[in-house]
């Protein structure tokens, strides 16, 4: 082997060994850029489906170039956001974590609502999510600093006591994700406790 080939081969072998030792394996595989989401928008007081609600992903500050995903609920209150994936060269890593997508739900007859879907990352497989989003007409629509959806989340906390534990799960983290004020967080949980009694 020529000295030139050796000079290229050695670093490649070293890098490959380092990646393998770190648990990173170069692979060609399908990765999900966006997971499929389906759901239903309902009136939180009557349980009736709400048509014409706009479901839009909230672009996070750390990923400003992400294209928002949008859907409109139909006559049954249902909406569908298809998944998006691609096949390419990736570093397969064994470690995983929960990735969140945040959603804003708007309708002209209701104050805005928020929801969250969580999936396992890295997104090597399809993980469909289904959510139910209640809208409440009779809540304060004013914004609260450091807790922009405080009034909605407080109402949601009370609404949750009607659901079983499994049905509550998709909403639990949403109550905190959008709130960074410890006093407000306590008020949200207090509202949920009142709903449970």
mmCIF file of N, CA, C and O in Angstrom, residues 5-59:
data_model
loop_
_atom_site.group_PDB
_atom_site.id
_atom_site.type_symbol
_atom_site.label_atom_id
_atom_site.label_comp_id
_atom_site.label_asym_id
_atom_site.label_seq_id
_atom_site.Cartn_x
_atom_site.Cartn_y
_atom_site.Cartn_z
ATOM 1 N N UNK A 5 -2.039 6.238 0.340
ATOM 2 C CA UNK A 5 -3.219 5.462 0.704
ATOM 3 C C UNK A 5 -3.243 5.188 2.206
ATOM 4 O O UNK A 5 -4.287 5.214 2.842
ATOM 5 N N UNK A 6 -2.061 4.911 2.778
ATOM 6 C CA UNK A 6 -1.987 4.673 4.211
ATOM 7 C C UNK A 6 -2.400 5.904 5.003
ATOM 8 O O UNK A 6 -3.070 5.811 6.030
ATOM 9 N N UNK A 7 -1.991 7.091 4.514
ATOM 10 C CA UNK A 7 -2.308 8.322 5.237
ATOM 11 C C UNK A 7 -3.814 8.578 5.268
ATOM 12 O O UNK A 7 -4.323 9.177 6.213
ATOM 13 N N UNK A 8 -4.557 8.099 4.253
ATOM 14 C CA UNK A 8 -6.023 8.244 4.243
ATOM 15 C C UNK A 8 -6.689 7.103 5.004
ATOM 16 O O UNK A 8 -7.715 7.297 5.657
ATOM 17 N N UNK A 9 -6.153 5.912 4.907
ATOM 18 C CA UNK A 9 -6.782 4.736 5.505
ATOM 19 C C UNK A 9 -6.735 4.773 7.029
ATOM 20 O O UNK A 9 -7.711 4.435 7.698
ATOM 21 N N UNK A 10 -5.612 5.184 7.589
ATOM 22 C CA UNK A 10 -5.475 5.171 9.049
ATOM 23 C C UNK A 10 -6.504 6.056 9.751
ATOM 24 O O UNK A 10 -7.160 5.605 10.683
ATOM 25 N N UNK A 11 -6.666 7.319 9.348
ATOM 26 C CA UNK A 11 -7.681 8.138 10.025
ATOM 27 C C UNK A 11 -9.095 7.574 9.869
ATOM 28 O O UNK A 11 -9.903 7.639 10.806
ATOM 29 N N UNK A 12 -9.409 7.000 8.702
ATOM 30 C CA UNK A 12 -10.743 6.430 8.497
ATOM 31 C C UNK A 12 -10.988 5.245 9.417
ATOM 32 O O UNK A 12 -12.070 5.092 9.988
ATOM 33 N N UNK A 13 -9.978 4.420 9.577
ATOM 34 C CA UNK A 13 -10.103 3.262 10.462
ATOM 35 C C UNK A 13 -10.274 3.729 11.908
ATOM 36 O O UNK A 13 -11.127 3.224 12.646
ATOM 37 N N UNK A 14 -9.488 4.713 12.308
ATOM 38 C CA UNK A 14 -9.569 5.233 13.680
ATOM 39 C C UNK A 14 -10.940 5.835 13.952
ATOM 40 O O UNK A 14 -11.562 5.566 14.979
ATOM 41 N N UNK A 15 -11.439 6.660 13.005
ATOM 42 C CA UNK A 15 -12.760 7.288 13.170
ATOM 43 C C UNK A 15 -13.845 6.218 13.235
ATOM 44 O O UNK A 15 -14.759 6.288 14.065
ATOM 45 N N UNK A 16 -13.759 5.209 12.369
ATOM 46 C CA UNK A 16 -14.748 4.132 12.369
ATOM 47 C C UNK A 16 -14.757 3.382 13.691
ATOM 48 O O UNK A 16 -15.820 3.074 14.239
ATOM 49 N N UNK A 17 -13.576 3.086 14.211
ATOM 50 C CA UNK A 17 -13.488 2.400 15.499
ATOM 51 C C UNK A 17 -14.053 3.247 16.633
ATOM 52 O O UNK A 17 -14.747 2.751 17.520
ATOM 53 N N UNK A 18 -13.780 4.560 16.595
ATOM 54 C CA UNK A 18 -14.302 5.453 17.623
ATOM 55 C C UNK A 18 -15.834 5.490 17.584
ATOM 56 O O UNK A 18 -16.493 5.478 18.620
ATOM 57 N N UNK A 19 -16.393 5.534 16.379
ATOM 58 C CA UNK A 19 -17.846 5.551 16.234
ATOM 59 C C UNK A 19 -18.471 4.256 16.741
ATOM 60 O O UNK A 19 -19.500 4.272 17.422
ATOM 61 N N UNK A 20 -17.833 3.137 16.410
ATOM 62 C CA UNK A 20 -18.350 1.850 16.868
ATOM 63 C C UNK A 20 -18.291 1.739 18.384
ATOM 64 O O UNK A 20 -19.225 1.253 19.024
ATOM 65 N N UNK A 21 -17.182 2.208 18.978
ATOM 66 C CA UNK A 21 -17.053 2.163 20.429
ATOM 67 C C UNK A 21 -18.081 3.063 21.102
ATOM 68 O O UNK A 21 -18.540 2.788 22.210
ATOM 69 N N UNK A 22 -18.444 4.156 20.437
ATOM 70 C CA UNK A 22 -19.441 5.081 21.004
ATOM 71 C C UNK A 22 -20.863 4.595 20.762
ATOM 72 O O UNK A 22 -21.819 5.206 21.210
ATOM 73 N N UNK A 23 -20.996 3.494 20.036
ATOM 74 C CA UNK A 23 -22.329 2.959 19.757
ATOM 75 C C UNK A 23 -22.967 3.553 18.521
ATOM 76 O O UNK A 23 -24.161 3.372 18.292
ATOM 77 N N UNK A 24 -22.221 4.305 17.732
ATOM 78 C CA UNK A 24 -22.749 4.928 16.515
ATOM 79 C C UNK A 24 -22.342 4.089 15.305
ATOM 80 O O UNK A 24 -21.161 3.867 15.075
ATOM 81 N N UNK A 25 -23.325 3.654 14.562
ATOM 82 C CA UNK A 25 -23.056 2.809 13.406
ATOM 83 C C UNK A 25 -23.589 3.494 12.149
ATOM 84 O O UNK A 25 -24.777 3.839 12.104
ATOM 85 N N UNK A 26 -22.740 3.724 11.140
ATOM 86 C CA UNK A 26 -23.241 4.341 9.918
ATOM 87 C C UNK A 26 -24.171 3.383 9.177
ATOM 88 O O UNK A 26 -23.821 2.235 8.933
ATOM 89 N N UNK A 27 -25.368 3.853 8.848
ATOM 90 C CA UNK A 27 -26.348 3.018 8.159
ATOM 91 C C UNK A 27 -27.104 3.833 7.125
ATOM 92 O O UNK A 27 -27.159 5.056 7.188
ATOM 93 N N UNK A 28 -27.718 3.110 6.189
ATOM 94 C CA UNK A 28 -28.662 3.726 5.260
ATOM 95 C C UNK A 28 -30.032 3.242 5.692
ATOM 96 O O UNK A 28 -30.295 2.041 5.692
ATOM 97 N N UNK A 29 -30.904 4.150 6.082
ATOM 98 C CA UNK A 29 -32.200 3.751 6.612
ATOM 99 C C UNK A 29 -33.232 4.865 6.447
ATOM 100 O O UNK A 29 -32.896 5.996 6.121
ATOM 101 N N UNK A 30 -34.473 4.497 6.709
ATOM 102 C CA UNK A 30 -35.553 5.483 6.659
ATOM 103 C C UNK A 30 -35.607 6.239 7.987
ATOM 104 O O UNK A 30 -35.575 5.653 9.046
ATOM 105 N N UNK A 31 -35.693 7.550 7.891
ATOM 106 C CA UNK A 31 -35.843 8.403 9.067
ATOM 107 C C UNK A 31 -37.109 9.232 8.903
ATOM 108 O O UNK A 31 -37.443 9.671 7.798
ATOM 109 N N UNK A 32 -37.814 9.445 10.011
ATOM 110 C CA UNK A 32 -39.074 10.187 9.978
ATOM 111 C C UNK A 32 -38.826 11.639 10.346
ATOM 112 O O UNK A 32 -38.467 11.958 11.466
ATOM 113 N N UNK A 33 -39.008 12.506 9.355
ATOM 114 C CA UNK A 33 -38.852 13.945 9.581
ATOM 115 C C UNK A 33 -40.053 14.498 10.343
ATOM 116 O O UNK A 33 -39.937 15.474 11.078
ATOM 117 N N UNK A 34 -41.206 13.890 10.143
ATOM 118 C CA UNK A 34 -42.434 14.296 10.840
ATOM 119 C C UNK A 34 -43.304 13.065 11.021
ATOM 120 O O UNK A 34 -43.535 12.319 10.076
ATOM 121 N N UNK A 35 -43.751 12.843 12.225
ATOM 122 C CA UNK A 35 -44.582 11.678 12.515
ATOM 123 C C UNK A 35 -46.052 11.976 12.177
ATOM 124 O O UNK A 35 -46.511 13.108 12.302
ATOM 125 N N UNK A 36 -46.795 10.945 11.729
ATOM 126 C CA UNK A 36 -48.209 11.165 11.430
ATOM 127 C C UNK A 36 -49.003 11.437 12.707
ATOM 128 O O UNK A 36 -48.773 10.798 13.740
ATOM 129 N N UNK A 37 -49.906 12.396 12.618
ATOM 130 C CA UNK A 37 -50.742 12.757 13.758
ATOM 131 C C UNK A 37 -52.190 12.841 13.301
ATOM 132 O O UNK A 37 -52.491 13.453 12.276
ATOM 133 N N UNK A 38 -53.065 12.194 14.036
ATOM 134 C CA UNK A 38 -54.502 12.329 13.800
ATOM 135 C C UNK A 38 -55.135 12.796 15.110
ATOM 136 O O UNK A 38 -54.534 12.686 16.169
ATOM 137 N N UNK A 39 -56.331 13.315 14.998
ATOM 138 C CA UNK A 39 -56.962 13.758 16.226
ATOM 139 C C UNK A 39 -58.361 14.275 16.010
ATOM 140 O O UNK A 39 -58.886 14.277 14.891
ATOM 141 N N UNK A 40 -58.960 14.711 17.112
ATOM 142 C CA UNK A 40 -60.308 15.238 17.101
ATOM 143 C C UNK A 40 -60.353 16.488 17.966
ATOM 144 O O UNK A 40 -59.784 16.509 19.067
ATOM 145 N N UNK A 41 -61.012 17.512 17.460
ATOM 146 C CA UNK A 41 -61.214 18.745 18.221
ATOM 147 C C UNK A 41 -62.665 18.756 18.693
ATOM 148 O O UNK A 41 -63.585 18.578 17.882
ATOM 149 N N UNK A 42 -62.857 18.922 19.988
ATOM 150 C CA UNK A 42 -64.208 18.877 20.546
ATOM 151 C C UNK A 42 -64.462 20.092 21.438
ATOM 152 O O UNK A 42 -63.524 20.736 21.929
ATOM 153 N N UNK A 43 -65.725 20.384 21.655
ATOM 154 C CA UNK A 43 -66.115 21.407 22.620
ATOM 155 C C UNK A 43 -65.955 20.796 24.011
ATOM 156 O O UNK A 43 -66.535 19.754 24.315
ATOM 157 N N UNK A 44 -65.159 21.441 24.857
ATOM 158 C CA UNK A 44 -64.873 20.886 26.169
ATOM 159 C C UNK A 44 -66.077 20.826 27.087
ATOM 160 O O UNK A 44 -66.076 20.060 28.045
ATOM 161 N N UNK A 45 -67.093 21.601 26.800
ATOM 162 C CA UNK A 45 -68.280 21.601 27.652
ATOM 163 C C UNK A 45 -69.353 20.637 27.160
ATOM 164 O O UNK A 45 -69.996 19.962 27.963
ATOM 165 N N UNK A 46 -69.535 20.553 25.840
ATOM 166 C CA UNK A 46 -70.615 19.718 25.302
ATOM 167 C C UNK A 46 -70.128 18.392 24.750
ATOM 168 O O UNK A 46 -70.914 17.467 24.576
ATOM 169 N N UNK A 47 -68.834 18.297 24.419
ATOM 170 C CA UNK A 47 -68.304 17.087 23.797
ATOM 171 C C UNK A 47 -68.578 17.014 22.301
ATOM 172 O O UNK A 47 -68.165 16.067 21.638
ATOM 173 N N UNK A 48 -69.259 18.033 21.759
ATOM 174 C CA UNK A 48 -69.571 18.031 20.329
ATOM 175 C C UNK A 48 -68.311 18.302 19.510
ATOM 176 O O UNK A 48 -67.443 19.087 19.915
ATOM 177 N N UNK A 49 -68.205 17.674 18.320
ATOM 178 C CA UNK A 49 -67.041 17.937 17.460
ATOM 179 C C UNK A 49 -67.053 19.374 16.944
ATOM 180 O O UNK A 49 -68.119 19.965 16.761
ATOM 181 N N UNK A 50 -65.867 19.915 16.735
ATOM 182 C CA UNK A 50 -65.724 21.280 16.232
ATOM 183 C C UNK A 50 -65.077 21.232 14.859
ATOM 184 O O UNK A 50 -63.959 20.735 14.700
ATOM 185 N N UNK A 51 -65.780 21.718 13.858
ATOM 186 C CA UNK A 51 -65.227 21.775 12.500
ATOM 187 C C UNK A 51 -64.580 23.140 12.278
ATOM 188 O O UNK A 51 -64.898 24.116 12.959
ATOM 189 N N UNK A 52 -63.669 23.197 11.327
ATOM 190 C CA UNK A 52 -63.034 24.457 10.963
ATOM 191 C C UNK A 52 -61.965 24.944 11.916
ATOM 192 O O UNK A 52 -61.542 26.092 11.841
ATOM 193 N N UNK A 53 -61.496 24.077 12.819
ATOM 194 C CA UNK A 53 -60.395 24.460 13.706
ATOM 195 C C UNK A 53 -59.072 24.258 12.964
ATOM 196 O O UNK A 53 -58.900 23.275 12.239
ATOM 197 N N UNK A 54 -58.162 25.181 13.146
ATOM 198 C CA UNK A 54 -56.839 25.081 12.514
ATOM 199 C C UNK A 54 -55.851 24.503 13.516
ATOM 200 O O UNK A 54 -55.696 25.032 14.617
ATOM 201 N N UNK A 55 -55.204 23.422 13.122
ATOM 202 C CA UNK A 55 -54.176 22.782 13.951
ATOM 203 C C UNK A 55 -52.841 23.101 13.293
ATOM 204 O O UNK A 55 -52.604 22.756 12.127
ATOM 205 N N UNK A 56 -51.955 23.762 14.022
ATOM 206 C CA UNK A 56 -50.692 24.222 13.429
ATOM 207 C C UNK A 56 -49.543 23.933 14.383
ATOM 208 O O UNK A 56 -49.633 24.227 15.578
ATOM 209 N N UNK A 57 -48.474 23.361 13.852
ATOM 210 C CA UNK A 57 -47.306 23.095 14.692
ATOM 211 C C UNK A 57 -46.641 24.416 15.069
ATOM 212 O O UNK A 57 -46.612 25.363 14.281
ATOM 213 N N UNK A 58 -46.157 24.468 16.292
ATOM 214 C CA UNK A 58 -45.483 25.665 16.785
ATOM 215 C C UNK A 58 -43.998 25.518 16.503
ATOM 216 O O UNK A 58 -43.354 24.571 16.965
ATOM 217 N N UNK A 59 -43.440 26.445 15.734
ATOM 218 C CA UNK A 59 -42.020 26.408 15.403
ATOM 219 C C UNK A 59 -41.229 26.874 16.615
ATOM 220 O O UNK A 59 -41.483 27.950 17.158
#
